[in-house]
Structures are given as C-alpha cells and as structure tokens.
Short mmCIF file of C-alpha atoms and ligand atoms in Angstrom, two decimals:
data_model
loop_
_atom_site.label_atom_id
_atom_site.label_comp_id
_atom_site.label_asym_id
_atom_site.label_seq_id
_atom_site.Cartn_x
_atom_site.Cartn_y
_atom_site.Cartn_z
CA MET C 314 -1.66 4.06 -49.61
CA LYS C 315 1.81 5.54 -49.36
CA ARG C 316 0.36 8.70 -47.89
CA PHE C 317 -1.60 6.64 -45.40
CA ILE C 318 1.53 4.81 -44.25
CA THR C 319 3.48 8.05 -43.92
CA ALA C 320 0.63 9.60 -41.96
CA SER C 321 0.39 6.54 -39.72
CA LEU C 322 4.10 6.56 -39.06
CA ALA C 323 4.01 10.26 -38.26
CA GLY C 324 1.08 9.61 -35.95
CA LEU C 325 2.92 6.78 -34.28
CA GLY C 326 5.95 9.03 -33.82
CA THR C 327 3.90 11.73 -32.10
CA LEU C 328 2.17 9.07 -30.06
CA MET C 329 5.46 7.65 -28.80
CA ALA C 330 6.87 11.11 -28.16
CA SER C 331 3.78 12.10 -26.21
CA ALA C 332 3.78 8.78 -24.36
CA VAL C 333 7.23 9.65 -23.07
CA ALA C 334 6.49 13.26 -22.26
CA LEU C 335 3.02 12.77 -20.80
CA ALA C 336 3.39 9.43 -19.11
CA GLU C 337 1.57 10.38 -15.91
CA GLN C 338 -1.54 11.90 -17.46
CA PRO C 339 -4.07 10.90 -20.12
CA HIS C 340 -2.79 11.42 -23.66
CA GLU C 341 -4.35 11.24 -27.09
CA TRP C 342 -4.84 7.75 -28.52
CA GLY C 343 -3.72 6.18 -25.28
CA ILE C 344 -5.21 2.70 -24.92
CA GLY C 345 -3.04 1.15 -22.22
CA LEU C 346 -2.80 1.98 -18.55
CA GLN C 347 -1.04 5.15 -17.47
CA ALA C 348 2.59 4.55 -16.54
CA ALA C 349 3.03 3.25 -12.99
CA ARG C 350 4.58 5.67 -10.50
CA SER C 351 3.91 3.81 -7.25
CA PRO C 352 4.42 0.22 -6.04
CA ILE C 353 0.65 -0.32 -5.85
CA LYS C 354 0.20 0.67 -9.48
CA VAL C 355 3.03 -1.68 -10.47
CA GLU C 356 1.18 -4.53 -8.74
CA MET C 357 -2.07 -3.46 -10.43
CA GLU C 358 -0.37 -3.66 -13.83
CA HIS C 359 0.89 -7.17 -13.10
CA PHE C 360 -2.57 -8.26 -12.01
CA HIS C 361 -4.10 -6.68 -15.11
CA THR C 362 -1.68 -8.56 -17.38
CA GLU C 363 -2.31 -11.81 -15.53
CA LEU C 364 -6.09 -11.41 -15.95
CA LEU C 365 -5.66 -10.57 -19.62
CA TRP C 366 -3.88 -13.92 -20.20
CA ILE C 367 -6.56 -15.86 -18.32
CA ILE C 368 -9.42 -14.09 -20.10
CA SER C 369 -7.80 -14.57 -23.51
CA ALA C 370 -7.30 -18.29 -22.88
CA ILE C 371 -10.95 -18.70 -21.84
CA VAL C 372 -12.24 -16.78 -24.88
CA LEU C 373 -10.08 -18.84 -27.25
CA LEU C 374 -11.16 -22.14 -25.64
CA VAL C 375 -14.88 -21.28 -25.80
CA MET C 376 -14.61 -20.00 -29.39
CA GLY C 377 -12.72 -23.15 -30.39
CA LEU C 378 -15.34 -25.43 -28.79
CA LEU C 379 -18.17 -23.52 -30.49
CA ALA C 380 -16.49 -23.71 -33.88
CA TYR C 381 -15.85 -27.45 -33.41
CA VAL C 382 -19.47 -28.13 -32.43
CA MET C 383 -20.83 -26.10 -35.34
CA VAL C 384 -18.73 -27.97 -37.89
CA ARG C 385 -18.62 -31.49 -36.43
CA PHE C 386 -22.27 -31.74 -35.35
CA ARG C 387 -23.98 -29.82 -38.16
CA ALA C 388 -27.13 -31.51 -39.62
CA GLY C 389 -25.34 -32.57 -42.82
CA ARG C 390 -22.51 -34.37 -41.02
CA ASN C 391 -24.50 -35.66 -38.04
CA PRO C 392 -28.07 -36.42 -39.26
CA VAL C 393 -29.10 -38.51 -36.19
CA PRO C 394 -28.44 -36.45 -33.07
CA SER C 395 -27.35 -38.14 -29.85
CA LYS C 396 -29.98 -38.29 -27.07
CA VAL C 397 -27.40 -38.17 -24.25
CA THR C 398 -28.27 -35.42 -21.72
CA HIS C 399 -25.97 -36.07 -18.75
CA ASN C 400 -22.33 -36.86 -18.26
CA THR C 401 -21.18 -36.83 -14.65
CA LEU C 402 -17.46 -36.43 -15.28
CA LEU C 403 -18.02 -33.61 -17.77
CA GLU C 404 -20.36 -31.80 -15.39
CA ILE C 405 -17.90 -32.05 -12.48
CA CYS C 406 -15.18 -30.65 -14.76
CA TRP C 407 -17.16 -27.70 -16.06
CA THR C 408 -18.12 -26.77 -12.51
CA GLY C 409 -14.77 -27.50 -10.86
CA ILE C 410 -12.43 -25.88 -13.37
CA PRO C 411 -14.15 -22.44 -13.37
CA VAL C 412 -14.15 -22.52 -9.55
CA LEU C 413 -10.40 -23.17 -9.59
CA ILE C 414 -9.89 -20.32 -12.07
CA LEU C 415 -11.86 -17.97 -9.79
CA VAL C 416 -9.74 -19.01 -6.79
CA VAL C 417 -6.57 -18.39 -8.79
CA ILE C 418 -7.88 -14.90 -9.61
CA ALA C 419 -9.16 -14.16 -6.10
CA ILE C 420 -5.88 -14.74 -4.26
CA PRO C 421 -3.77 -11.99 -5.94
CA SER C 422 -6.85 -9.77 -6.12
CA LEU C 423 -7.40 -9.85 -2.35
CA LYS C 424 -3.68 -9.45 -1.68
CA LEU C 425 -3.71 -6.29 -3.77
CA LEU C 426 -6.84 -4.97 -2.05
CA TYR C 427 -5.23 -5.36 1.37
CA LEU C 428 -2.01 -3.79 0.14
CA GLN C 429 -3.93 -0.68 -0.95
CA ASP C 430 -6.14 -0.60 2.10
CA LYS C 431 -3.84 0.55 4.90
CA GLN C 432 -0.31 1.75 5.48
CA PRO C 433 0.31 1.31 9.21
CA ASP C 434 3.71 2.98 9.25
CA ALA C 435 3.14 6.00 7.04
CA ASP C 436 5.62 8.87 7.49
CA MET C 437 3.05 11.61 7.06
CA THR C 438 -0.65 12.16 6.53
CA ILE C 439 -2.57 14.47 4.23
CA LYS C 440 -6.30 14.94 4.63
CA VAL C 441 -8.19 15.27 1.35
CA THR C 442 -11.68 16.76 1.29
CA GLY C 443 -13.90 16.81 -1.79
CA HIS C 444 -16.13 19.83 -2.26
CA GLN C 445 -18.55 20.91 -4.96
CA TRP C 446 -16.35 21.57 -6.98
CA TYR C 447 -12.78 21.65 -5.79
CA TRP C 448 -10.50 19.73 -3.45
CA SER C 449 -9.04 20.96 -0.21
CA TYR C 450 -5.96 19.52 1.45
CA GLU C 451 -4.83 19.67 5.06
CA TYR C 452 -1.28 18.83 6.06
CA ALA C 453 -1.65 17.62 9.61
CA ASP C 454 1.64 15.94 10.57
CA ALA C 455 3.15 17.15 7.36
CA ALA C 456 6.80 17.18 8.30
CA ALA C 457 7.99 13.81 7.05
CA GLY C 458 9.49 11.90 9.95
CA GLY C 459 7.67 13.83 12.65
CA GLY C 460 7.20 17.46 13.55
CA ASP C 461 4.13 19.58 13.37
CA ALA C 462 2.80 21.70 10.54
CA ASP C 463 -0.88 22.40 10.55
CA PHE C 464 -2.06 24.15 7.46
CA GLY C 465 -4.32 23.56 4.51
CA PHE C 466 -5.34 24.98 1.18
CA ASP C 467 -7.94 24.72 -1.54
CA SER C 468 -7.04 23.44 -4.97
CA TYR C 469 -9.01 24.74 -7.94
CA LEU C 470 -8.93 24.05 -11.66
CA ILE C 471 -7.08 26.65 -13.72
CA PRO C 472 -9.72 27.96 -16.16
CA ASP C 473 -9.11 27.61 -19.92
CA ASN C 474 -8.38 31.30 -20.46
CA GLU C 475 -5.62 31.28 -17.83
CA ILE C 476 -3.87 28.08 -18.90
CA ASP C 477 -0.23 28.76 -19.77
CA PRO C 478 1.23 25.86 -21.80
CA ALA C 479 4.67 27.45 -21.48
CA LYS C 480 4.54 26.64 -17.77
CA GLY C 481 3.52 23.08 -18.61
CA GLN C 482 -0.06 23.68 -17.56
CA ILE C 483 -2.63 21.33 -19.01
CA ARG C 484 -6.22 22.19 -19.79
CA LEU C 485 -8.73 20.59 -17.38
CA LEU C 486 -5.95 18.96 -15.35
CA SER C 487 -3.76 21.71 -13.92
CA VAL C 488 -4.72 23.29 -10.61
CA ASP C 489 -3.73 26.48 -8.80
CA ASN C 490 -2.33 24.70 -5.73
CA GLU C 491 -0.76 21.30 -6.31
CA VAL C 492 -0.41 18.69 -3.60
CA ILE C 493 3.32 18.49 -2.88
CA ILE C 494 4.64 15.22 -1.50
CA PRO C 495 8.20 14.11 -0.76
CA ALA C 496 9.56 11.20 -2.79
CA ASP C 497 10.81 8.06 -1.04
CA THR C 498 8.25 8.64 1.69
CA LYS C 499 5.14 6.70 2.66
CA VAL C 500 2.31 9.20 2.44
CA ARG C 501 -1.08 8.38 3.88
CA PHE C 502 -4.15 10.15 2.55
CA VAL C 503 -7.33 10.29 4.58
CA ILE C 504 -10.18 11.16 2.29
CA THR C 505 -13.63 12.54 2.97
CA GLY C 506 -16.37 14.61 1.35
CA ALA C 507 -17.82 17.88 2.57
CA ASP C 508 -21.09 17.89 0.67
CA VAL C 509 -21.72 14.93 -1.65
CA ILE C 510 -19.72 11.83 -2.62
CA HIS C 511 -16.63 12.57 -4.71
CA SER C 512 -13.77 10.25 -5.57
CA TRP C 513 -10.08 11.07 -5.32
CA ALA C 514 -8.44 9.25 -8.21
CA ILE C 515 -4.90 9.33 -9.61
CA PRO C 516 -4.36 6.59 -12.19
CA SER C 517 -0.53 6.68 -12.22
CA LEU C 518 -0.42 6.18 -8.44
CA GLY C 519 -3.11 3.49 -8.49
CA ILE C 520 -5.44 5.44 -6.21
CA LYS C 521 -9.20 5.70 -6.54
CA MET C 522 -10.95 6.26 -3.26
CA ASP C 523 -14.44 7.54 -2.60
CA ALA C 524 -14.70 10.78 -0.63
CA VAL C 525 -17.84 10.19 1.42
CA PRO C 526 -19.30 12.82 3.79
CA GLY C 527 -19.11 11.62 7.39
CA ARG C 528 -16.55 8.93 6.63
CA LEU C 529 -12.76 8.85 6.52
CA ASN C 530 -11.41 6.59 3.82
CA GLU C 531 -7.76 5.83 3.47
CA ALA C 532 -5.23 5.47 0.68
CA TRP C 533 -1.47 5.71 0.55
CA THR C 534 1.37 6.07 -1.87
CA TYR C 535 5.12 5.91 -2.14
CA VAL C 536 6.80 7.63 -5.07
CA PRO C 537 10.36 6.38 -5.75
CA ALA C 538 13.06 9.04 -5.99
CA LYS C 539 13.52 8.51 -9.75
CA TYR C 540 10.18 10.25 -10.36
CA ILE C 541 11.11 13.42 -8.51
CA GLY C 542 9.74 16.46 -10.30
CA GLU C 543 6.86 14.64 -11.97
CA THR C 544 3.26 15.68 -11.53
CA PHE C 545 0.57 13.03 -11.35
CA TYR C 546 -2.84 14.07 -12.57
CA GLY C 547 -6.26 12.75 -11.76
CA GLN C 548 -9.90 13.72 -11.78
CA CYS C 549 -12.90 13.39 -9.51
CA SER C 550 -14.29 9.96 -10.33
CA GLU C 551 -17.73 10.01 -8.79
CA ILE C 552 -20.45 12.06 -10.49
CA CYS C 553 -20.89 14.88 -7.97
CA GLY C 554 -22.81 17.59 -9.76
CA ILE C 555 -22.60 20.06 -12.60
CA ASN C 556 -18.87 20.79 -12.29
CA HIS C 557 -17.81 17.21 -11.64
CA GLY C 558 -15.51 17.37 -14.66
CA PHE C 559 -13.80 20.52 -13.42
CA MET C 560 -12.21 19.51 -10.14
CA PRO C 561 -8.92 17.91 -11.20
CA ILE C 562 -6.20 16.59 -8.92
CA ALA C 563 -2.48 17.31 -9.28
CA VAL C 564 0.12 15.71 -7.02
CA ARG C 565 3.79 16.59 -7.46
CA ALA C 566 6.65 14.56 -6.05
CA VAL C 567 9.71 16.51 -4.93
CA SER C 568 12.89 15.58 -3.10
CA ARG C 569 12.79 15.50 0.70
CA GLU C 570 14.95 18.65 0.85
CA ASP C 571 12.68 20.54 -1.53
CA TYR C 572 9.69 19.33 0.43
CA ALA C 573 11.14 20.75 3.66
CA LYS C 574 11.69 24.08 1.89
CA TRP C 575 8.18 24.06 0.43
CA LEU C 576 6.77 23.23 3.86
CA GLU C 577 8.36 26.33 5.39
CA GLN C 578 6.93 28.56 2.66
CA ALA C 579 3.55 26.84 2.66
CA LYS C 580 3.12 27.25 6.42
CA THR C 581 3.22 31.04 6.06
CA LYS C 582 1.57 31.23 2.63
CA PHE C 583 -1.46 29.19 3.66
CA ALA C 584 -1.56 30.20 7.32
CA SER C 585 -4.29 32.79 6.77
CA ALA C 586 -6.11 30.80 4.12
CA ALA C 587 -7.65 28.05 6.23
CA PRO C 588 -9.54 25.51 4.13
CA SER C 589 -13.16 26.40 3.66
CA GLU C 590 -15.83 25.10 5.94
CA ALA C 591 -18.12 22.46 4.49
CA PRO C 592 -20.72 24.67 2.77
CA GLY C 593 -23.05 21.79 2.00
CA ILE C 594 -23.47 20.77 5.62
CA GLY C 595 -24.07 24.36 6.75
CA ALA C 596 -26.65 24.91 4.04
CA VAL C 597 -28.53 21.76 5.02
CA ALA C 598 -28.51 22.77 8.71
CA GLN C 599 -30.03 26.15 7.80
CA LEU C 600 -32.77 24.47 5.80
CA ALA C 601 -33.74 22.20 8.70
CA PRO C 602 -36.95 23.33 10.47
CU1 CU O 746 -16.44 15.55 -7.32
#
C-alpha cells in the first residue's frame, strides 16, 4: 500500500511537472482540455464548464427520481398500482423545462460559433492547404499591419529517426517548417484541401476547421504576448488516407519584432521553394478520358 501511495505521488509529481512544461500539446495521462492560448479557447473552456454543470445536474436529478421510484413504488410497498396515465401539469413541465434548458445552452453556443467564424479586421492572413500528407502554408499579406510578402512553404513531419529531443522536438508532432505568427496580432487562416478533406486542428488555440478541396474555410486566432515563444501543436483531424496520423501542425508565436526578422529571412529562404501544386487534382485530370 505504502509503495502504491509513493508511486502514485511520484506519478502525480511527473504529471504536474509535465502539465506545466507541455501545456500546449497532448501529454501522458492528460484528461482535461489543453491549456487555452487564445481568447476563443478561453471561451470554449467556459462553455465546457457550464455544460458540465448542467449535465451533472440533469444526471443527478434523473438518478434521484429513478432511485425514489424504485424504492417508493416497489411491489412490496405499493401492492395496488395507480391507474393514472395522464397529468397535464406534469406533461407541460417535462416538455417545457428541457426546452428552456436547450435554449440556455443554445445562446452561448451560437455566440461562440459566430465568434470563431469570422474575424473581419484581421491584421494578416495565412493560407493553409492540406495535402496527402503534409500541410503547406502561404503568407499572402504576411507583414502584420500591411505590406506585401508573397511566399509559401511545405511543412512535413520530422521522422522518428531524426527527432532531436535536445532541440525540444516531439515525436509525431514536430515539423520541419513551423508556422510562425506574431503575438498580439489577429491572424486569419484561410483553409483548403488540395486532394481530399483534411482538418486543420490546434486544440490550444481552439481551432478545428475542415480543409475541403474547392472551398475556402476560415479560422482566426490571437495569441497574447505572454505566450511568446510557445509552440502550439495539432494534428490533421479528418481521416485523409494512410498517413493521416503523420501530418502534424506546429504554430509558434513570436514577438512582432522577431516576426519581422523572420519574415525577411523567410522571403529569401522560401522564395525558390514555391508550395507544391495540388498533385491530387492533376492526377485526376490526367485520368479523365
Ligand atoms: Cu489529413
């Protein structure tokens, strides 16, 4: 028993340590939501907690009623059952109250959906394209606050045998080219697919948006300055083929100054490496009679 407690405490210690160090990525034994790093995710957490209270209250009420009925109206205690089948007031209540609960849930839910949906005054836009099996990113009006910087790059998983934990790289989550965004900036993402449907999802930013060929979906984020230097990890969240599990997403927030510096380097570094054409669409066109 003593050993068990010691082991549990040690486990808890590691768990808490890892929860601090790895807040913006999945970690072992994690059961809660990933730590919020954007205003949308903060709202999502609130909504989640609110729903949890409502659900718990309903479960307790129904369980209590069932227990009461089973004890109070069992055959031994209630040998002659009542023949009543209708009760107008009761029926109005058990229809009306659930409707009210649904309305109470629907209002914040819709507010949150519209908050996520569009960001009309975004400072910059990044186009995200899902491919089998990697992501490509295009910085169109990438200079925050105006300016022009047209370039793009592909972002691939770092294979297991090249992962370097000393550099903070994480198996199945780290990529060769991270998406760099400035903190304290409204960043709009327009998301599409080149071949099949993928989904661009980053739990800590509260983003999960389908990448559908022939369609531009939208998402946005705003990372407060206190999270500068953090990397937010995500994975493709729509089964898209054999390597669906091997096209992770890594977004890093940097200061506006560092972003400007990175932008200068990136413009030359990625100038020659234009993002790949959509191979899926080309292949289909060739197959057509
Ligand atoms: Cu995918």
